[in-house]
PDB file of C-alpha atoms in Angstrom:
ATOM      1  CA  UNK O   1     -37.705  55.248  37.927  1.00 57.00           C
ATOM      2  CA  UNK O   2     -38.091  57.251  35.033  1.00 79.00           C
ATOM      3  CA  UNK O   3     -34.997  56.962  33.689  1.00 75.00           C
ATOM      4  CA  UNK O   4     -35.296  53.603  33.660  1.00 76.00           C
ATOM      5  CA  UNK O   5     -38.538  53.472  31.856  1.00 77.00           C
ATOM      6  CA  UNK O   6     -36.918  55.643  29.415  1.00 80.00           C
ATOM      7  CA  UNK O   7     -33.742  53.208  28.607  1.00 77.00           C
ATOM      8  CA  UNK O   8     -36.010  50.238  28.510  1.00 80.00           C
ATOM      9  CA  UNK O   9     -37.977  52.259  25.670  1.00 83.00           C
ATOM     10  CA  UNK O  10     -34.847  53.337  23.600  1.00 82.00           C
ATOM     11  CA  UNK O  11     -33.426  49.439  23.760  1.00 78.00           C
ATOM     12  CA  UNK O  12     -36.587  48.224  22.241  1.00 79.00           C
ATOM     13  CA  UNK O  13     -37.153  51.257  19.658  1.00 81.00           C
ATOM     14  CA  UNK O  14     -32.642  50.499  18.834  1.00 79.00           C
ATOM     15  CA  UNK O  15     -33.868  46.528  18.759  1.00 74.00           C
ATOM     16  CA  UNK O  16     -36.906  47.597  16.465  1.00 79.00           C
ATOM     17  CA  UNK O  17     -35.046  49.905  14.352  1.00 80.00           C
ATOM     18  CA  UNK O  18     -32.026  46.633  13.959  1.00 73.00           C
ATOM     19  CA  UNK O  19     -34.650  44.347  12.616  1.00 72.00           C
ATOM     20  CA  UNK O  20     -36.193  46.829   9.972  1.00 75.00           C
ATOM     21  CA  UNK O  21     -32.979  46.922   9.097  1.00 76.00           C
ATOM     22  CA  UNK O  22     -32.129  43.273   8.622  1.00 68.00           C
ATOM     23  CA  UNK O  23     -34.948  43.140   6.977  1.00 70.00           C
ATOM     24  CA  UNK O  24     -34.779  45.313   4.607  1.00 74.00           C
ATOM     25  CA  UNK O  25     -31.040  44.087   3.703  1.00 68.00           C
ATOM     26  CA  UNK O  26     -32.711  41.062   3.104  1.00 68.00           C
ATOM     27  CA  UNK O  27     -35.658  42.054   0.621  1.00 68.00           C
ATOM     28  CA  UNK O  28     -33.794  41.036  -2.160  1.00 67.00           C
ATOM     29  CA  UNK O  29     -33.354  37.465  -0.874  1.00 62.00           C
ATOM     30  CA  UNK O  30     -36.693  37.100   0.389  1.00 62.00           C
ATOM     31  CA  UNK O  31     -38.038  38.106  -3.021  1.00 65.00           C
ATOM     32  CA  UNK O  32     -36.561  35.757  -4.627  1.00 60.00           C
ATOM     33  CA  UNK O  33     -37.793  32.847  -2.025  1.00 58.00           C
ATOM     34  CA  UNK O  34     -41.062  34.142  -1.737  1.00 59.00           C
ATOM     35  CA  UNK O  35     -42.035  32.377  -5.008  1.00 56.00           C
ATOM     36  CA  UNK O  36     -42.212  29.083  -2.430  1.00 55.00           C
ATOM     37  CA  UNK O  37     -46.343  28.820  -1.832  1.00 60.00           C
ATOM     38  CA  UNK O  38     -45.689  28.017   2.060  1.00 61.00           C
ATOM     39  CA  UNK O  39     -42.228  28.985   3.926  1.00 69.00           C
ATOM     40  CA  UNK O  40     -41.603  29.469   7.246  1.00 74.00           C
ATOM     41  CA  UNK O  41     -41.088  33.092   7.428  1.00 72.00           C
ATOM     42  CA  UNK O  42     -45.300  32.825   6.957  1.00 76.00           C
ATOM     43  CA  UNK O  43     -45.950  31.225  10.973  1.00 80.00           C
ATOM     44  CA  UNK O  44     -45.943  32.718  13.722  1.00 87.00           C
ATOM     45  CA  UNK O  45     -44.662  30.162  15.220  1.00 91.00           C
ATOM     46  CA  UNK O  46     -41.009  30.868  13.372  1.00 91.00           C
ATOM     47  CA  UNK O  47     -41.179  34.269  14.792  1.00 89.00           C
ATOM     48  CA  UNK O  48     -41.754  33.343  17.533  1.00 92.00           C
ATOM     49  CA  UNK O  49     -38.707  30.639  17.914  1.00 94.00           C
ATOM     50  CA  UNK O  50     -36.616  33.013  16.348  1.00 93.00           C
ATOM     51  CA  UNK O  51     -37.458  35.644  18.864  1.00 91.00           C
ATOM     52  CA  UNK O  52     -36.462  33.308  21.785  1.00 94.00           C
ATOM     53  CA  UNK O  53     -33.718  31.939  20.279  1.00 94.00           C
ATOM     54  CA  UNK O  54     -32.186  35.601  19.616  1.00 93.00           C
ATOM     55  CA  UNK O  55     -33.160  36.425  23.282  1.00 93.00           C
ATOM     56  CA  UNK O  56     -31.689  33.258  24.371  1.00 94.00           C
ATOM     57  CA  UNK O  57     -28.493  33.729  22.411  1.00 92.00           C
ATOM     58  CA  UNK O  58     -28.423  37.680  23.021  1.00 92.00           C
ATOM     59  CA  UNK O  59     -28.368  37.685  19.069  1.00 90.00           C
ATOM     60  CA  UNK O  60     -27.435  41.306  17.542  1.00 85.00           C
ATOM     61  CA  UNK O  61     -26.873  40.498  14.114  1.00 84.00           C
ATOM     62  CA  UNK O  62     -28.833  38.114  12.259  1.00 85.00           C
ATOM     63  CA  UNK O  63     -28.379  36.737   8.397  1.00 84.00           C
ATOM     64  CA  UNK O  64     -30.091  34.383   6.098  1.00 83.00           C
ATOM     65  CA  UNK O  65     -28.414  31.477   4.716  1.00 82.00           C
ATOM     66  CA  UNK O  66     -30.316  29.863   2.250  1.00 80.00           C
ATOM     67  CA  UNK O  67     -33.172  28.682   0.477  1.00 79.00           C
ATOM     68  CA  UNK O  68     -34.739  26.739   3.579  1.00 83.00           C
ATOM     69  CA  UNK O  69     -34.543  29.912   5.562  1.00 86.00           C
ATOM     70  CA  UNK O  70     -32.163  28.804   7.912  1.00 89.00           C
ATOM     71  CA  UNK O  71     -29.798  32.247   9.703  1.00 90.00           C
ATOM     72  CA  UNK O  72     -26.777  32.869  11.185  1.00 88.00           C
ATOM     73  CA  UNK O  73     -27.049  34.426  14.701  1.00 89.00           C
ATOM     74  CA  UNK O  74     -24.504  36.134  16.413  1.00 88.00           C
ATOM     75  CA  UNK O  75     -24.227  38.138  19.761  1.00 87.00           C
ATOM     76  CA  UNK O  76     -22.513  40.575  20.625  1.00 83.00           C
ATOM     77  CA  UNK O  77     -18.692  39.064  20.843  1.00 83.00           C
ATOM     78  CA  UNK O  78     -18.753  37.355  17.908  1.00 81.00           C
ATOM     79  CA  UNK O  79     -20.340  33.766  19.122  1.00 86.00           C
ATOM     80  CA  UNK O  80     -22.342  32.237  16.709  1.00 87.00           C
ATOM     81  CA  UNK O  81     -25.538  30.548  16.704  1.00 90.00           C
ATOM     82  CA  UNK O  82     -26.719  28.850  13.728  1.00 91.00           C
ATOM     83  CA  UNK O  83     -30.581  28.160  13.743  1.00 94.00           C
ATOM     84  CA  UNK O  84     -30.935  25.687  10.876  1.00 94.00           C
ATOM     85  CA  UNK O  85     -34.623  25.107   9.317  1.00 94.00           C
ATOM     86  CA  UNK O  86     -35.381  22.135   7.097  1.00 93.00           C
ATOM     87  CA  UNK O  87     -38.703  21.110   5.142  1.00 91.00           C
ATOM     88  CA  UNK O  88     -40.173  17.590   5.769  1.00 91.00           C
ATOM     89  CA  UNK O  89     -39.291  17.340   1.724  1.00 91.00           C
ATOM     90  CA  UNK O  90     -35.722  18.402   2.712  1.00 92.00           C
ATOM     91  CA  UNK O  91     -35.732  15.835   5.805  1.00 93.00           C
ATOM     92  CA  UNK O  92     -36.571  13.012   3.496  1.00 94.00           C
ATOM     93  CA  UNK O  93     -34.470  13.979   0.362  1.00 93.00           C
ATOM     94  CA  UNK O  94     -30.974  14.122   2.871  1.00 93.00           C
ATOM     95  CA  UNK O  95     -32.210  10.485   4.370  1.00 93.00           C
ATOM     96  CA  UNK O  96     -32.354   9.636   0.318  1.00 93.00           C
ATOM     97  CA  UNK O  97     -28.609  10.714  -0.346  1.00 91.00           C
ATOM     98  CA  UNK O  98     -27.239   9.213   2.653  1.00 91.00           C
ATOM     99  CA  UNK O  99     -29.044   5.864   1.645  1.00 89.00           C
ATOM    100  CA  UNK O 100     -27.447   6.447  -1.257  1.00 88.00           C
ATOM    101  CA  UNK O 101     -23.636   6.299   0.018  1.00 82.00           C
ATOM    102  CA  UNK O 102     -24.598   3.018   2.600  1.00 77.00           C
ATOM    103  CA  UNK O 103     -22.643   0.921   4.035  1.00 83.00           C
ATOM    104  CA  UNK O 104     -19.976   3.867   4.431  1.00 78.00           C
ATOM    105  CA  UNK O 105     -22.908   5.774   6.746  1.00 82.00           C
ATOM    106  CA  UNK O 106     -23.772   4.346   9.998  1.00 87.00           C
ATOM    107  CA  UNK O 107     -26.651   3.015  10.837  1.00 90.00           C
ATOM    108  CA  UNK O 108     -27.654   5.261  13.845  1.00 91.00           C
ATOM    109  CA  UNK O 109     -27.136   8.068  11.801  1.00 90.00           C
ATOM    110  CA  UNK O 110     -29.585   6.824   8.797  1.00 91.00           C
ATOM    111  CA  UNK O 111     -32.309   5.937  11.365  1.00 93.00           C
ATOM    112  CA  UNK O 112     -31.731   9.548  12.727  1.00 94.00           C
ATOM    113  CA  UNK O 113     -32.517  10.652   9.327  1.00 93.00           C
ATOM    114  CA  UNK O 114     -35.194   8.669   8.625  1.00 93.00           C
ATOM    115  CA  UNK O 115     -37.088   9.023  11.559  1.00 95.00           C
ATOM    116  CA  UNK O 116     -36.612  12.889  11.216  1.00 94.00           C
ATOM    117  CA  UNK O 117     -34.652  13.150  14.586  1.00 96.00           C
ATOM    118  CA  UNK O 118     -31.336  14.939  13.214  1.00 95.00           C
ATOM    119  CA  UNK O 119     -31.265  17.157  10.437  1.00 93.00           C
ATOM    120  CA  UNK O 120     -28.562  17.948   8.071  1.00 92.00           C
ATOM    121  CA  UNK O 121     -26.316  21.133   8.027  1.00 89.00           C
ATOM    122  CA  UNK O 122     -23.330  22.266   5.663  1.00 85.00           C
ATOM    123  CA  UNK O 123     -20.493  24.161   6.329  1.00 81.00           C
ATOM    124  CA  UNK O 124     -20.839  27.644   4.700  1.00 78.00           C
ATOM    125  CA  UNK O 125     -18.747  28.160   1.942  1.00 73.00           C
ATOM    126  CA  UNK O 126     -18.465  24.261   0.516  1.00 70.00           C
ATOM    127  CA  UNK O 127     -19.334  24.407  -3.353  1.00 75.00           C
ATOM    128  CA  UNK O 128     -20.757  21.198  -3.553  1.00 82.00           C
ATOM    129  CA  UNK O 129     -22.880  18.862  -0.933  1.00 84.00           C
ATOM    130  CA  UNK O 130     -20.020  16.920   0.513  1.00 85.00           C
ATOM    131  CA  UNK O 131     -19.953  13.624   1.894  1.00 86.00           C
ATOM    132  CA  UNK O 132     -22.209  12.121   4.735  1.00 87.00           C
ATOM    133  CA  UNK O 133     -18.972  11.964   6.809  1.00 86.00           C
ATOM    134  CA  UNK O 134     -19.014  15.525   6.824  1.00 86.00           C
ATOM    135  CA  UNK O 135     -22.639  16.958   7.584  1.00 89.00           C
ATOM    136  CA  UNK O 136     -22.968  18.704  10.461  1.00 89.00           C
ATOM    137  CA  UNK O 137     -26.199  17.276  11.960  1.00 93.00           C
ATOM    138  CA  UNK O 138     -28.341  18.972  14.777  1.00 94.00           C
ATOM    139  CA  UNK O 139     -31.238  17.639  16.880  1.00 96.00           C
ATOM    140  CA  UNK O 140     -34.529  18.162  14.838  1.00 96.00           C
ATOM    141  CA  UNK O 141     -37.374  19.723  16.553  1.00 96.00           C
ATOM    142  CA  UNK O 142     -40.805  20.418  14.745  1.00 95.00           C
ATOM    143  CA  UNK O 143     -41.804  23.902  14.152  1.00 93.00           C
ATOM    144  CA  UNK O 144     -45.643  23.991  15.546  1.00 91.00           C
ATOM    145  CA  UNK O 145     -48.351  24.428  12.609  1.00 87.00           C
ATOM    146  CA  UNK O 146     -45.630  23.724   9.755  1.00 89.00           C
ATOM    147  CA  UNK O 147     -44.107  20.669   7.640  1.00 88.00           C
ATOM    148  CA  UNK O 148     -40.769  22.424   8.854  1.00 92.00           C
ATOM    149  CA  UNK O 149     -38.317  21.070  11.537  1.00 95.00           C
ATOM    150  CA  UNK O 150     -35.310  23.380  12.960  1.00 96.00           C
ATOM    151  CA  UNK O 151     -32.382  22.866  14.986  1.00 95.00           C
ATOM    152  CA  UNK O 152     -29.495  24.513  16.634  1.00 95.00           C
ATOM    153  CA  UNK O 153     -25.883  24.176  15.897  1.00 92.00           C
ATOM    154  CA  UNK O 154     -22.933  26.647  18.086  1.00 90.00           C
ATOM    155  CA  UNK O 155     -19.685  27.783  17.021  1.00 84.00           C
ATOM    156  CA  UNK O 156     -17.492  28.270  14.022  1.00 78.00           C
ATOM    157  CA  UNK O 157     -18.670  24.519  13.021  1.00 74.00           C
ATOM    158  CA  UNK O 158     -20.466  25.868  10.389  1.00 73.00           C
ATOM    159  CA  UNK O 159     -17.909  27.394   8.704  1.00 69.00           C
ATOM    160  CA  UNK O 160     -15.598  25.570   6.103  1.00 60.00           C
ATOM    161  CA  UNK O 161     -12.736  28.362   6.636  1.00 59.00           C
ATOM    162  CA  UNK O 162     -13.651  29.838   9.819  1.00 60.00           C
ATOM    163  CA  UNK O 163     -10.502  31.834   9.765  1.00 61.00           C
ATOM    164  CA  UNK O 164     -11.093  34.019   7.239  1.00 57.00           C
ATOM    165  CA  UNK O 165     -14.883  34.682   9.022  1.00 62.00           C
ATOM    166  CA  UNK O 166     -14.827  38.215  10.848  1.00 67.00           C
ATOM    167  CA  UNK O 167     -17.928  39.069  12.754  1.00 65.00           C
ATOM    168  CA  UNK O 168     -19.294  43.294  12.660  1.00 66.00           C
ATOM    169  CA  UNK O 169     -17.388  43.457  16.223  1.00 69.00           C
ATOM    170  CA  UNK O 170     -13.821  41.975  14.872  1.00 71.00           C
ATOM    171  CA  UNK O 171     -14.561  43.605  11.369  1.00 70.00           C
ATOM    172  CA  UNK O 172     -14.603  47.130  13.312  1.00 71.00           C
ATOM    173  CA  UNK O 173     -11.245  46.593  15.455  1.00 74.00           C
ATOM    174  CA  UNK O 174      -9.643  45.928  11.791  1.00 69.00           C
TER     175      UNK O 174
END
């Protein structure tokens, strides 16, 4: 029984130690987003969805994205999970732009956007915001006690050349 106590103790001091370090890869990112006077890395609530999402997803390695503090997830054979946050400001500036390329966007999907049911998601790696034709949009949920919504998206969908994309796993066997 001991033993077992002990293992259970050295996973979460190993999980501990990973996020210090995530974190402190990310300090000079965060620094440079923490001039935003409210952002989701402030609630509780954020930590903890992202806690249950990496628990969900058996997320070891974890990276931030962009400016909206969405983060690449990935477990332990490579499979990604990619938990996308938006602002109510972002929500209703994406609804603006794909108003703007109507009648070419469908209907549904500009009453998803208006209604703040879907939010919007681009492919890592695209230089410029593409087309409507070629978001990736994921079921919005609120994020409790914020003006932030968040959604999940799976696979290599959000990368525009997911070949050249090695997770730490693959990266090692190279």
């Amino acid at each position: 029984m001991e033993l077992l106590g002990a293992y259970r103790k050295l996973i979460r001091y190993v999980h501990e130690l990973q996020q210090d370090y995530f974190i402190e890869q990310s300090i000079g990112i965060l620094k440079s987003l923490d001039s935003q006077e409210t952002h989701p890395l402030q609630s509780p609530a954020f930590f903890e969805l992202f806690d249950a999402v990496c628990v969900e997803h058996h997320c070891i390695e974890y990276y931030l994205l962009d400016e909206s503090y969405s983060f690449l997830l990935l477990d332990e054979h490579g499979h990604e999970a990619w938990l996308i946050l938006r602002s109510s400001l972002d929500m209703r500036s994406y609804y603006e732009m794909a108003q703007d390329e109507e009648p070419a966007v469908s209907k549904s999907i500009l009453r998803s956007l208006k209604n703040q049911s879907k939010l919007v998601f681009f492919k890592q790696g695209a230089e410029d915001i593409p087309p409507v034709s070629e978001w990736l949009l994921a079921e919005a949920k609120p994020l409790a006690g914020t003006d932030t919504y968040y959604g999940i998206l799976h696979g290599k969908q959000g990368y525009m050349h997911p070949e050249k994309i090695l997770n730490y796993s693959e990266f090692l066997k190279k």
